[in-house]
PDB file of C-alpha atoms in Angstrom:
ATOM      1  CA  LEU A   1     -31.327  10.190  29.191  1.00  0.00           C
ATOM      2  CA  ALA A   2     -31.034   7.009  31.179  1.00  0.00           C
ATOM      3  CA  LYS A   3     -27.517   5.721  31.673  1.00  0.00           C
ATOM      4  CA  THR A   4     -28.495   2.057  31.410  1.00  0.00           C
ATOM      5  CA  THR A   5     -29.606  -0.524  28.857  1.00  0.00           C
ATOM      6  CA  GLN A   6     -31.574  -3.634  29.760  1.00  0.00           C
ATOM      7  CA  PRO A   7     -33.491  -6.311  27.848  1.00  0.00           C
ATOM      8  CA  ILE A   8     -37.056  -5.188  27.272  1.00  0.00           C
ATOM      9  CA  SER A   9     -38.584  -8.449  28.449  1.00  0.00           C
ATOM     10  CA  MET A  10     -37.766 -11.907  29.765  1.00  0.00           C
ATOM     11  CA  ASP A  11     -39.741 -15.041  30.455  1.00  0.00           C
ATOM     12  CA  SER A  12     -38.862 -17.739  32.949  1.00  0.00           C
ATOM     13  CA  TYR A  13     -40.487 -20.541  34.895  1.00  0.00           C
ATOM     14  CA  GLU A  14     -41.255 -20.934  38.536  1.00  0.00           C
ATOM     15  CA  GLY A  15     -38.374 -22.323  40.544  1.00  0.00           C
ATOM     16  CA  GLN A  16     -35.729 -21.164  38.082  1.00  0.00           C
ATOM     17  CA  GLU A  17     -32.949 -18.697  38.732  1.00  0.00           C
ATOM     18  CA  VAL A  18     -33.344 -15.521  36.696  1.00  0.00           C
ATOM     19  CA  ASN A  19     -30.472 -13.271  35.722  1.00  0.00           C
ATOM     20  CA  ILE A  20     -31.120  -9.817  34.295  1.00  0.00           C
ATOM     21  CA  THR A  21     -28.128  -7.976  32.899  1.00  0.00           C
ATOM     22  CA  CYS A  22     -27.802  -4.227  32.697  1.00  0.00           C
ATOM     23  CA  SER A  23     -25.242  -2.317  30.641  1.00  0.00           C
ATOM     24  CA  HIS A  24     -23.854   0.973  31.886  1.00  0.00           C
ATOM     25  CA  ASN A  25     -20.760   1.693  29.840  1.00  0.00           C
ATOM     26  CA  ASN A  26     -20.397   5.285  31.010  1.00  0.00           C
ATOM     27  CA  ILE A  27     -20.681   4.676  34.736  1.00  0.00           C
ATOM     28  CA  ALA A  28     -18.841   7.305  36.779  1.00  0.00           C
ATOM     29  CA  THR A  29     -16.504   6.672  39.686  1.00  0.00           C
ATOM     30  CA  ASN A  30     -19.005   7.851  42.286  1.00  0.00           C
ATOM     31  CA  ASP A  31     -22.027   6.078  40.773  1.00  0.00           C
ATOM     32  CA  TYR A  32     -23.789   3.256  42.551  1.00  0.00           C
ATOM     33  CA  ILE A  33     -25.889   0.584  40.834  1.00  0.00           C
ATOM     34  CA  THR A  34     -29.395   0.152  42.177  1.00  0.00           C
ATOM     35  CA  TRP A  35     -32.210  -2.163  41.154  1.00  0.00           C
ATOM     36  CA  TYR A  36     -35.893  -1.530  41.743  1.00  0.00           C
ATOM     37  CA  GLN A  37     -38.964  -3.709  41.229  1.00  0.00           C
ATOM     38  CA  GLN A  38     -42.337  -2.361  40.187  1.00  0.00           C
ATOM     39  CA  PHE A  39     -45.712  -4.063  40.155  1.00  0.00           C
ATOM     40  CA  PRO A  40     -48.619  -2.592  38.171  1.00  0.00           C
ATOM     41  CA  SER A  41     -50.182   0.496  39.742  1.00  0.00           C
ATOM     42  CA  GLN A  42     -47.591   0.619  42.519  1.00  0.00           C
ATOM     43  CA  GLY A  43     -44.483   2.669  43.175  1.00  0.00           C
ATOM     44  CA  PRO A  44     -41.127   1.000  42.600  1.00  0.00           C
ATOM     45  CA  ARG A  45     -39.558  -0.902  45.469  1.00  0.00           C
ATOM     46  CA  PHE A  46     -35.841  -1.080  46.265  1.00  0.00           C
ATOM     47  CA  ILE A  47     -34.286  -4.505  45.712  1.00  0.00           C
ATOM     48  CA  ILE A  48     -30.539  -4.175  45.998  1.00  0.00           C
ATOM     49  CA  GLN A  49     -27.652  -1.757  45.578  1.00  0.00           C
ATOM     50  CA  GLY A  50     -23.966  -2.247  44.958  1.00  0.00           C
ATOM     51  CA  TYR A  51     -20.770  -0.527  43.956  1.00  0.00           C
ATOM     52  CA  LYS A  52     -18.480  -3.386  42.972  1.00  0.00           C
ATOM     53  CA  THR A  53     -18.044  -7.171  43.209  1.00  0.00           C
ATOM     54  CA  LYS A  54     -20.993  -9.036  44.685  1.00  0.00           C
ATOM     55  CA  VAL A  55     -23.784  -8.023  46.987  1.00  0.00           C
ATOM     56  CA  THR A  56     -26.394 -10.380  48.388  1.00  0.00           C
ATOM     57  CA  ASN A  57     -29.487  -9.800  50.469  1.00  0.00           C
ATOM     58  CA  GLU A  58     -32.533 -11.835  51.374  1.00  0.00           C
ATOM     59  CA  VAL A  59     -34.187 -11.441  47.972  1.00  0.00           C
ATOM     60  CA  ALA A  60     -31.455 -11.113  45.352  1.00  0.00           C
ATOM     61  CA  SER A  61     -27.793 -10.985  44.441  1.00  0.00           C
ATOM     62  CA  LEU A  62     -26.028  -8.350  42.412  1.00  0.00           C
ATOM     63  CA  PHE A  63     -22.903  -9.171  40.461  1.00  0.00           C
ATOM     64  CA  ILE A  64     -20.670  -6.334  39.282  1.00  0.00           C
ATOM     65  CA  PRO A  65     -17.496  -7.044  37.283  1.00  0.00           C
ATOM     66  CA  ALA A  66     -14.282  -5.181  37.932  1.00  0.00           C
ATOM     67  CA  ASP A  67     -14.814  -2.663  35.115  1.00  0.00           C
ATOM     68  CA  ARG A  68     -18.328  -1.892  36.435  1.00  0.00           C
ATOM     69  CA  LYS A  69     -19.649  -1.423  32.900  1.00  0.00           C
ATOM     70  CA  SER A  70     -22.399  -3.922  33.502  1.00  0.00           C
ATOM     71  CA  SER A  71     -24.223  -5.612  36.339  1.00  0.00           C
ATOM     72  CA  THR A  72     -26.403  -8.674  36.744  1.00  0.00           C
ATOM     73  CA  LEU A  73     -29.369  -8.995  39.057  1.00  0.00           C
ATOM     74  CA  SER A  74     -29.903 -12.593  40.098  1.00  0.00           C
ATOM     75  CA  LEU A  75     -33.232 -13.750  41.484  1.00  0.00           C
ATOM     76  CA  PRO A  76     -33.021 -17.254  42.977  1.00  0.00           C
ATOM     77  CA  ARG A  77     -35.925 -19.669  42.522  1.00  0.00           C
ATOM     78  CA  VAL A  78     -38.489 -17.233  41.182  1.00  0.00           C
ATOM     79  CA  SER A  79     -42.208 -17.554  41.794  1.00  0.00           C
ATOM     80  CA  LEU A  80     -45.244 -16.168  39.990  1.00  0.00           C
ATOM     81  CA  SER A  81     -45.214 -13.195  42.347  1.00  0.00           C
ATOM     82  CA  ASP A  82     -41.864 -12.099  40.904  1.00  0.00           C
ATOM     83  CA  THR A  83     -43.608 -11.103  37.696  1.00  0.00           C
ATOM     84  CA  ALA A  84     -42.880  -7.381  37.537  1.00  0.00           C
ATOM     85  CA  VAL A  85     -40.803  -4.729  35.834  1.00  0.00           C
ATOM     86  CA  TYR A  86     -37.209  -4.470  37.026  1.00  0.00           C
ATOM     87  CA  TYR A  87     -35.261  -1.247  36.662  1.00  0.00           C
ATOM     88  CA  CYS A  88     -31.499  -0.846  36.810  1.00  0.00           C
ATOM     89  CA  LEU A  89     -30.305   2.633  37.757  1.00  0.00           C
ATOM     90  CA  VAL A  90     -26.833   4.118  37.916  1.00  0.00           C
ATOM     91  CA  GLU A  91     -26.654   7.363  39.814  1.00  0.00           C
ATOM     92  CA  GLY A  92     -24.376   9.462  41.954  1.00  0.00           C
ATOM     93  CA  ARG A  93     -25.368  10.757  45.364  1.00  0.00           C
ATOM     94  CA  ASP A  94     -26.671  14.103  44.178  1.00  0.00           C
ATOM     95  CA  ASP A  95     -27.917  13.131  40.732  1.00  0.00           C
ATOM     96  CA  LYS A  96     -31.491  13.286  39.624  1.00  0.00           C
ATOM     97  CA  ILE A  97     -32.885   9.823  39.071  1.00  0.00           C
ATOM     98  CA  ILE A  98     -33.725   8.973  35.470  1.00  0.00           C
ATOM     99  CA  PHE A  99     -35.408   5.653  34.749  1.00  0.00           C
ATOM    100  CA  GLY A 100     -34.731   3.598  31.661  1.00  0.00           C
ATOM    101  CA  LYS A 101     -37.281   1.319  30.078  1.00  0.00           C
ATOM    102  CA  GLY A 102     -36.740  -1.537  32.516  1.00  0.00           C
ATOM    103  CA  THR A 103     -37.105  -5.272  31.983  1.00  0.00           C
ATOM    104  CA  ARG A 104     -40.555  -6.805  32.039  1.00  0.00           C
ATOM    105  CA  LEU A 105     -40.125 -10.207  33.684  1.00  0.00           C
ATOM    106  CA  HIS A 106     -42.881 -12.736  33.203  1.00  0.00           C
ATOM    107  CA  ILE A 107     -42.810 -15.881  35.324  1.00  0.00           C
ATOM    108  CA  LEU A 108     -44.689 -18.855  33.933  1.00  0.00           C
ATOM    109  CA  PRO A 109     -46.107 -21.752  35.973  1.00  0.00           C
TER     110      PRO A 109
ATOM    111  CA  GLY B   1     -37.333   0.944  57.149  1.00  0.00           C
ATOM    112  CA  ALA B   2     -37.938   4.163  55.250  1.00  0.00           C
ATOM    113  CA  VAL B   3     -41.573   4.802  54.392  1.00  0.00           C
ATOM    114  CA  VAL B   4     -43.092   7.343  52.030  1.00  0.00           C
ATOM    115  CA  SER B   5     -46.795   8.011  52.256  1.00  0.00           C
ATOM    116  CA  GLN B   6     -48.508   9.371  49.172  1.00  0.00           C
ATOM    117  CA  HIS B   7     -52.144  10.373  48.951  1.00  0.00           C
ATOM    118  CA  PRO B   8     -54.646  10.334  47.587  1.00  0.00           C
ATOM    119  CA  SER B   9     -54.074   6.947  45.995  1.00  0.00           C
ATOM    120  CA  TRP B  10     -56.657   7.779  43.386  1.00  0.00           C
ATOM    121  CA  VAL B  11     -58.645  10.830  42.453  1.00  0.00           C
ATOM    122  CA  ILE B  12     -61.245  11.656  39.831  1.00  0.00           C
ATOM    123  CA  CYS B  13     -61.870  15.278  38.993  1.00  0.00           C
ATOM    124  CA  LYS B  14     -63.606  17.413  36.437  1.00  0.00           C
ATOM    125  CA  SER B  15     -61.724  19.176  33.719  1.00  0.00           C
ATOM    126  CA  GLY B  16     -60.588  22.628  34.814  1.00  0.00           C
ATOM    127  CA  THR B  17     -60.240  21.836  38.497  1.00  0.00           C
ATOM    128  CA  SER B  18     -57.017  21.552  40.485  1.00  0.00           C
ATOM    129  CA  VAL B  19     -55.792  18.503  42.325  1.00  0.00           C
ATOM    130  CA  LYS B  20     -53.169  18.304  45.068  1.00  0.00           C
ATOM    131  CA  ILE B  21     -51.111  15.206  45.755  1.00  0.00           C
ATOM    132  CA  GLU B  22     -49.113  14.910  48.972  1.00  0.00           C
ATOM    133  CA  CYS B  23     -45.912  13.011  49.539  1.00  0.00           C
ATOM    134  CA  ARG B  24     -44.621  12.518  53.084  1.00  0.00           C
ATOM    135  CA  SER B  25     -41.529  10.789  54.369  1.00  0.00           C
ATOM    136  CA  LEU B  26     -42.772   9.235  57.594  1.00  0.00           C
ATOM    137  CA  ASP B  27     -39.625   8.198  59.410  1.00  0.00           C
ATOM    138  CA  PHE B  28     -36.777  10.081  57.803  1.00  0.00           C
ATOM    139  CA  GLN B  29     -35.850  13.497  56.556  1.00  0.00           C
ATOM    140  CA  ALA B  30     -35.756  13.946  52.816  1.00  0.00           C
ATOM    141  CA  THR B  31     -33.780  16.832  51.435  1.00  0.00           C
ATOM    142  CA  THR B  32     -34.694  15.808  47.909  1.00  0.00           C
ATOM    143  CA  MET B  33     -37.938  14.487  46.483  1.00  0.00           C
ATOM    144  CA  PHE B  34     -38.639  13.505  42.913  1.00  0.00           C
ATOM    145  CA  TRP B  35     -41.963  13.538  41.110  1.00  0.00           C
ATOM    146  CA  TYR B  36     -42.674  11.157  38.248  1.00  0.00           C
ATOM    147  CA  ARG B  37     -45.575  10.401  35.991  1.00  0.00           C
ATOM    148  CA  GLN B  38     -46.145   7.070  34.347  1.00  0.00           C
ATOM    149  CA  PHE B  39     -48.397   6.112  31.465  1.00  0.00           C
ATOM    150  CA  PRO B  40     -49.613   2.533  30.983  1.00  0.00           C
ATOM    151  CA  LYS B  41     -46.887   0.091  29.928  1.00  0.00           C
ATOM    152  CA  GLN B  42     -44.266   2.841  30.038  1.00  0.00           C
ATOM    153  CA  SER B  43     -41.411   3.709  32.331  1.00  0.00           C
ATOM    154  CA  LEU B  44     -41.399   6.449  34.948  1.00  0.00           C
ATOM    155  CA  MET B  45     -40.811   9.898  33.515  1.00  0.00           C
ATOM    156  CA  LEU B  46     -39.139  12.406  35.788  1.00  0.00           C
ATOM    157  CA  MET B  47     -41.160  15.593  36.047  1.00  0.00           C
ATOM    158  CA  ALA B  48     -39.220  17.589  38.605  1.00  0.00           C
ATOM    159  CA  THR B  49     -36.719  17.495  41.403  1.00  0.00           C
ATOM    160  CA  SER B  50     -37.782  19.150  44.607  1.00  0.00           C
ATOM    161  CA  ASN B  51     -35.333  20.350  47.238  1.00  0.00           C
ATOM    162  CA  GLU B  52     -36.507  21.481  50.656  1.00  0.00           C
ATOM    163  CA  GLY B  53     -36.755  25.224  50.936  1.00  0.00           C
ATOM    164  CA  SER B  54     -36.010  26.002  47.297  1.00  0.00           C
ATOM    165  CA  LYS B  55     -37.811  26.070  43.989  1.00  0.00           C
ATOM    166  CA  ALA B  56     -38.278  22.821  42.166  1.00  0.00           C
ATOM    167  CA  THR B  57     -36.225  22.046  39.089  1.00  0.00           C
ATOM    168  CA  TYR B  58     -38.455  20.946  36.240  1.00  0.00           C
ATOM    169  CA  GLU B  59     -37.519  18.661  33.388  1.00  0.00           C
ATOM    170  CA  GLN B  60     -37.704  19.911  29.849  1.00  0.00           C
ATOM    171  CA  GLY B  61     -41.237  19.893  28.535  1.00  0.00           C
ATOM    172  CA  VAL B  62     -42.897  19.938  31.972  1.00  0.00           C
ATOM    173  CA  GLU B  63     -44.924  23.100  32.557  1.00  0.00           C
ATOM    174  CA  LYS B  64     -44.033  24.517  35.947  1.00  0.00           C
ATOM    175  CA  ASP B  65     -47.172  26.672  36.037  1.00  0.00           C
ATOM    176  CA  LYS B  66     -49.336  23.640  35.498  1.00  0.00           C
ATOM    177  CA  PHE B  67     -47.559  21.268  37.852  1.00  0.00           C
ATOM    178  CA  LEU B  68     -46.880  23.255  41.002  1.00  0.00           C
ATOM    179  CA  ILE B  69     -44.444  21.644  43.381  1.00  0.00           C
ATOM    180  CA  ASN B  70     -43.900  22.754  46.938  1.00  0.00           C
ATOM    181  CA  HIS B  71     -41.335  21.265  49.314  1.00  0.00           C
ATOM    182  CA  ALA B  72     -41.927  23.250  52.471  1.00  0.00           C
ATOM    183  CA  SER B  73     -40.373  20.866  54.959  1.00  0.00           C
ATOM    184  CA  LEU B  74     -37.963  17.950  55.126  1.00  0.00           C
ATOM    185  CA  THR B  75     -40.860  15.528  55.252  1.00  0.00           C
ATOM    186  CA  LEU B  76     -43.476  16.941  52.902  1.00  0.00           C
ATOM    187  CA  SER B  77     -43.688  17.754  49.216  1.00  0.00           C
ATOM    188  CA  THR B  78     -46.851  18.461  47.271  1.00  0.00           C
ATOM    189  CA  LEU B  79     -47.709  18.361  43.589  1.00  0.00           C
ATOM    190  CA  THR B  80     -50.677  20.410  42.434  1.00  0.00           C
ATOM    191  CA  VAL B  81     -52.039  19.788  38.968  1.00  0.00           C
ATOM    192  CA  THR B  82     -53.710  23.050  38.070  1.00  0.00           C
ATOM    193  CA  SER B  83     -56.609  23.366  35.640  1.00  0.00           C
ATOM    194  CA  ALA B  84     -56.463  19.671  34.943  1.00  0.00           C
ATOM    195  CA  HIS B  85     -57.420  18.309  31.543  1.00  0.00           C
ATOM    196  CA  PRO B  86     -58.031  14.740  30.372  1.00  0.00           C
ATOM    197  CA  GLU B  87     -54.502  14.520  28.966  1.00  0.00           C
ATOM    198  CA  ASP B  88     -53.181  15.010  32.523  1.00  0.00           C
ATOM    199  CA  SER B  89     -54.733  11.698  33.507  1.00  0.00           C
ATOM    200  CA  SER B  90     -51.843   9.520  34.589  1.00  0.00           C
ATOM    201  CA  PHE B  91     -50.179   7.718  37.465  1.00  0.00           C
ATOM    202  CA  TYR B  92     -48.107  10.131  39.544  1.00  0.00           C
ATOM    203  CA  ILE B  93     -45.382   8.799  41.823  1.00  0.00           C
ATOM    204  CA  CYS B  94     -43.207  10.611  44.317  1.00  0.00           C
ATOM    205  CA  SER B  95     -39.947   9.440  45.797  1.00  0.00           C
ATOM    206  CA  ALA B  96     -37.710  10.697  48.554  1.00  0.00           C
ATOM    207  CA  ARG B  97     -33.995  10.491  49.142  1.00  0.00           C
ATOM    208  CA  LYS B  98     -32.622  10.551  52.656  1.00  0.00           C
ATOM    209  CA  ALA B  99     -30.616  13.545  53.746  1.00  0.00           C
ATOM    210  CA  SER B 100     -27.641  11.280  54.387  1.00  0.00           C
ATOM    211  CA  GLY B 101     -26.618   7.711  53.950  1.00  0.00           C
ATOM    212  CA  ALA B 102     -27.087   5.386  50.994  1.00  0.00           C
ATOM    213  CA  ASN B 103     -28.281   6.816  47.696  1.00  0.00           C
ATOM    214  CA  VAL B 104     -31.509   4.818  47.705  1.00  0.00           C
ATOM    215  CA  LEU B 105     -34.909   6.162  46.832  1.00  0.00           C
ATOM    216  CA  THR B 106     -38.070   5.320  48.702  1.00  0.00           C
ATOM    217  CA  PHE B 107     -41.190   5.600  46.599  1.00  0.00           C
ATOM    218  CA  GLY B 108     -44.751   6.396  47.421  1.00  0.00           C
ATOM    219  CA  ALA B 109     -47.494   4.032  46.325  1.00  0.00           C
ATOM    220  CA  GLY B 110     -48.535   6.394  43.556  1.00  0.00           C
ATOM    221  CA  SER B 111     -51.637   8.448  42.789  1.00  0.00           C
ATOM    222  CA  ARG B 112     -53.951   7.601  39.911  1.00  0.00           C
ATOM    223  CA  LEU B 113     -55.438  10.796  38.492  1.00  0.00           C
ATOM    224  CA  THR B 114     -58.409  10.617  36.156  1.00  0.00           C
ATOM    225  CA  VAL B 115     -59.662  13.868  34.663  1.00  0.00           C
ATOM    226  CA  LEU B 116     -63.131  13.724  33.141  1.00  0.00           C
TER     227      LEU B 116
END
Protein backbone atom coordinates (compact mmCIF):
# COMPACT_ATOMS: atom_id res chain seq x y z
CA LEU A 1 0.00 0.00 0.00
CA ALA A 2 1.08 3.54 -0.71
CA LYS A 3 2.27 5.50 2.29
CA THR A 4 0.77 8.79 1.12
CA THR A 5 -2.58 10.52 0.71
CA GLN A 6 -3.18 13.36 -1.73
CA PRO A 7 -6.22 15.18 -3.13
CA ILE A 8 -7.54 13.35 -6.16
CA SER A 9 -7.79 16.46 -8.30
CA MET A 10 -7.24 20.21 -8.31
CA ASP A 11 -8.04 23.03 -10.69
CA SER A 12 -6.19 26.31 -10.97
CA TYR A 13 -5.65 29.14 -13.42
CA GLU A 14 -2.65 30.16 -15.42
CA GLY A 15 -0.30 32.44 -13.54
CA GLN A 16 -1.43 31.26 -10.12
CA GLU A 17 0.66 29.52 -7.50
CA VAL A 18 -0.49 25.96 -6.88
CA ASN A 19 0.09 24.09 -3.65
CA ILE A 20 -0.51 20.35 -3.44
CA THR A 21 -0.38 18.81 0.01
CA CYS A 22 0.51 15.22 0.74
CA SER A 23 -0.08 13.40 4.01
CA HIS A 24 2.35 10.75 5.20
CA ASN A 25 1.61 10.16 8.86
CA ASN A 26 3.74 7.03 9.14
CA ILE A 27 6.90 8.37 7.54
CA ALA A 28 10.02 6.61 8.82
CA THR A 29 13.23 8.25 9.95
CA ASN A 30 15.15 7.24 6.84
CA ASP A 31 12.38 8.09 4.36
CA TYR A 32 12.72 10.87 1.84
CA ILE A 33 9.81 12.70 0.21
CA THR A 34 9.84 12.78 -3.57
CA TRP A 35 7.44 14.29 -6.07
CA TYR A 36 7.01 13.16 -9.66
CA GLN A 37 5.03 14.61 -12.56
CA GLN A 38 3.39 12.49 -15.23
CA PHE A 39 1.88 13.53 -18.54
CA PRO A 40 -0.44 11.17 -20.44
CA SER A 41 1.32 8.27 -22.15
CA GLN A 42 4.69 9.21 -20.66
CA GLY A 43 6.78 7.93 -17.79
CA PRO A 44 6.85 10.00 -14.61
CA ARG A 45 9.46 12.72 -14.30
CA PHE A 46 11.28 13.72 -11.11
CA ILE A 47 10.36 17.16 -9.79
CA ILE A 48 11.86 17.56 -6.35
CA GLN A 49 12.99 15.66 -3.28
CA GLY A 50 13.43 16.64 0.33
CA TYR A 51 13.94 15.34 3.82
CA LYS A 52 13.00 18.27 6.03
CA THR A 53 12.36 22.04 6.00
CA LYS A 54 12.31 23.63 2.56
CA VAL A 55 13.83 22.66 -0.74
CA THR A 56 13.69 24.77 -3.88
CA ASN A 57 14.80 24.12 -7.43
CA GLU A 58 14.15 25.73 -10.78
CA VAL A 59 10.64 24.33 -11.13
CA ALA A 60 9.17 23.93 -7.65
CA SER A 61 9.49 24.25 -3.90
CA LEU A 62 8.87 21.59 -1.31
CA PHE A 63 7.83 22.51 2.20
CA ILE A 64 8.18 19.92 4.96
CA PRO A 65 7.14 20.73 8.54
CA ALA A 66 9.21 19.65 11.51
CA ASP A 67 7.13 16.53 12.21
CA ARG A 68 7.46 15.45 8.54
CA LYS A 69 3.94 14.01 8.56
CA SER A 70 2.99 16.05 5.54
CA SER A 71 4.58 17.97 2.71
CA THR A 72 3.48 20.61 0.24
CA LEU A 73 4.60 20.90 -3.35
CA SER A 74 4.45 24.49 -4.54
CA LEU A 75 4.39 25.31 -8.24
CA PRO A 76 4.90 29.04 -8.88
CA ARG A 77 2.96 30.75 -11.67
CA VAL A 78 1.59 27.67 -13.38
CA SER A 79 0.92 27.45 -17.10
CA LEU A 80 -1.30 25.20 -19.19
CA SER A 81 1.64 22.86 -19.69
CA ASP A 82 1.64 22.08 -15.96
CA THR A 83 -1.57 20.13 -16.40
CA ALA A 84 -0.52 16.65 -15.31
CA VAL A 85 -0.74 14.10 -12.54
CA TYR A 86 1.52 14.74 -9.56
CA TYR A 87 2.63 11.91 -7.31
CA CYS A 88 4.03 12.21 -3.80
CA LEU A 89 6.17 9.29 -2.68
CA VAL A 90 7.77 8.51 0.65
CA GLU A 91 10.41 5.83 0.48
CA GLY A 92 13.62 4.68 2.08
CA ARG A 93 16.78 4.00 0.11
CA ASP A 94 16.17 0.30 -0.39
CA ASP A 95 12.38 0.27 -0.47
CA LYS A 96 10.31 -0.75 -3.42
CA ILE A 97 8.46 2.21 -4.86
CA ILE A 98 4.69 2.10 -4.50
CA PHE A 99 2.64 4.84 -6.14
CA GLY A 100 -0.51 6.27 -4.65
CA LYS A 101 -3.34 7.66 -6.71
CA GLY A 102 -1.69 11.03 -7.31
CA THR A 103 -3.27 14.44 -7.82
CA ARG A 104 -4.68 15.31 -11.21
CA LEU A 105 -3.94 19.01 -11.69
CA HIS A 106 -5.88 20.85 -14.34
CA ILE A 107 -4.75 24.34 -15.30
CA LEU A 108 -7.38 26.57 -16.86
CA PRO A 109 -6.70 29.54 -19.16
CA GLY B 1 21.31 13.86 -16.03
CA ALA B 2 20.23 10.25 -15.64
CA VAL B 3 18.50 8.82 -18.69
CA VAL B 4 16.53 5.60 -19.06
CA SER B 5 15.78 4.35 -22.54
CA GLN B 6 12.79 2.08 -22.96
CA HIS B 7 11.73 0.43 -26.19
CA PRO B 8 9.70 -0.27 -28.07
CA SER B 9 7.54 2.74 -27.31
CA TRP B 10 4.57 0.93 -28.76
CA VAL B 11 3.91 -2.56 -30.01
CA ILE B 12 0.93 -4.37 -31.47
CA CYS B 13 0.92 -8.14 -31.43
CA LYS B 14 -1.39 -11.05 -31.98
CA SER B 15 -2.84 -13.00 -29.12
CA GLY B 16 -0.59 -15.88 -28.11
CA THR B 17 2.68 -14.26 -29.11
CA SER B 18 5.42 -12.99 -26.80
CA VAL B 19 6.68 -9.45 -26.58
CA LYS B 20 9.94 -8.21 -25.08
CA ILE B 21 10.39 -4.72 -23.68
CA GLU B 22 13.87 -3.39 -22.94
CA CYS B 23 14.87 -0.88 -20.32
CA ARG B 24 18.39 0.59 -20.36
CA SER B 25 20.06 3.07 -18.07
CA LEU B 26 22.22 5.04 -20.48
CA ASP B 27 24.58 6.98 -18.26
CA PHE B 28 24.47 5.33 -14.87
CA GLN B 29 24.51 1.94 -13.25
CA ALA B 30 21.24 0.72 -11.85
CA THR B 31 21.34 -2.01 -9.25
CA THR B 32 17.56 -1.95 -9.00
CA MET B 33 14.91 -1.56 -11.68
CA PHE B 34 11.18 -1.51 -11.21
CA TRP B 35 8.51 -2.51 -13.70
CA TYR B 36 5.05 -0.97 -13.61
CA ARG B 37 1.90 -1.24 -15.63
CA GLN B 38 -0.65 1.50 -15.91
CA PHE B 39 -4.23 1.41 -17.13
CA PRO B 40 -5.98 4.52 -18.44
CA LYS B 41 -6.75 7.12 -15.76
CA GLN B 42 -5.13 4.96 -13.09
CA SER B 43 -1.92 5.13 -11.12
CA LEU B 44 1.19 3.06 -11.74
CA MET B 45 0.97 -0.45 -10.37
CA LEU B 46 4.22 -2.08 -9.35
CA MET B 47 4.67 -5.44 -11.02
CA ALA B 48 8.13 -6.46 -9.89
CA THR B 49 11.43 -5.33 -8.52
CA SER B 50 14.47 -6.41 -10.45
CA ASN B 51 17.94 -6.57 -8.94
CA GLU B 52 21.00 -7.12 -11.10
CA GLY B 53 22.17 -10.70 -11.07
CA SER B 54 19.27 -12.10 -9.06
CA LYS B 55 15.71 -13.20 -9.61
CA ALA B 56 13.05 -10.55 -9.73
CA THR B 57 10.66 -10.11 -6.84
CA TYR B 58 7.08 -10.06 -8.05
CA GLU B 59 4.16 -8.32 -6.42
CA GLN B 60 1.19 -10.32 -5.27
CA GLY B 61 -1.10 -11.20 -8.13
CA VAL B 62 1.54 -10.80 -10.85
CA GLU B 63 2.29 -14.06 -12.64
CA LYS B 64 6.03 -14.54 -12.83
CA ASP B 65 5.71 -17.14 -15.60
CA LYS B 66 3.76 -14.72 -17.72
CA PHE B 67 5.84 -11.62 -17.09
CA LEU B 68 9.45 -12.73 -17.34
CA ILE B 69 11.95 -10.24 -16.02
CA ASN B 70 15.67 -10.45 -16.62
CA HIS B 71 18.24 -8.05 -15.18
CA ALA B 72 21.46 -9.38 -16.62
CA SER B 73 23.59 -6.28 -16.24
CA LEU B 74 23.72 -3.02 -14.32
CA THR B 75 22.31 -1.18 -17.30
CA LEU B 76 19.73 -3.50 -18.81
CA SER B 77 16.51 -5.11 -17.68
CA THR B 78 13.94 -6.77 -19.90
CA LEU B 79 10.28 -7.62 -19.46
CA THR B 80 8.85 -10.36 -21.65
CA VAL B 81 5.10 -10.75 -21.80
CA THR B 82 4.62 -14.37 -22.75
CA SER B 83 1.59 -15.71 -24.60
CA ALA B 84 0.03 -12.29 -24.57
CA HIS B 85 -3.74 -11.88 -24.44
CA PRO B 86 -5.93 -8.81 -24.95
CA GLU B 87 -6.19 -8.28 -21.19
CA ASP B 88 -2.40 -7.75 -21.12
CA SER B 89 -2.85 -4.63 -23.22
CA SER B 90 -1.54 -1.80 -21.09
CA PHE B 91 1.13 0.84 -20.69
CA TYR B 92 4.30 -0.66 -19.23
CA ILE B 93 6.87 1.59 -17.59
CA CYS B 94 10.30 0.77 -16.23
CA SER B 95 12.35 2.79 -13.80
CA ALA B 96 15.89 2.57 -12.53
CA ARG B 97 17.51 3.55 -9.27
CA LYS B 98 21.16 4.49 -9.18
CA ALA B 99 23.56 2.21 -7.39
CA SER B 100 24.47 5.04 -5.04
CA GLY B 101 23.45 8.56 -4.28
CA ALA B 102 19.99 10.07 -3.93
CA ASN B 103 16.98 7.77 -3.78
CA VAL B 104 15.48 9.13 -6.99
CA LEU B 105 13.98 7.05 -9.75
CA THR B 106 14.50 7.71 -13.42
CA PHE B 107 11.69 6.43 -15.60
CA GLY B 108 11.56 5.22 -19.13
CA ALA B 109 9.10 6.77 -21.55
CA GLY B 110 6.86 3.72 -21.35
CA SER B 111 5.74 1.04 -23.80
CA ARG B 112 2.18 0.82 -25.06
CA LEU B 113 1.26 -2.81 -25.67
CA THR B 114 -1.84 -3.67 -27.66
CA VAL B 115 -2.73 -7.33 -28.02
CA LEU B 116 -5.23 -8.13 -30.76
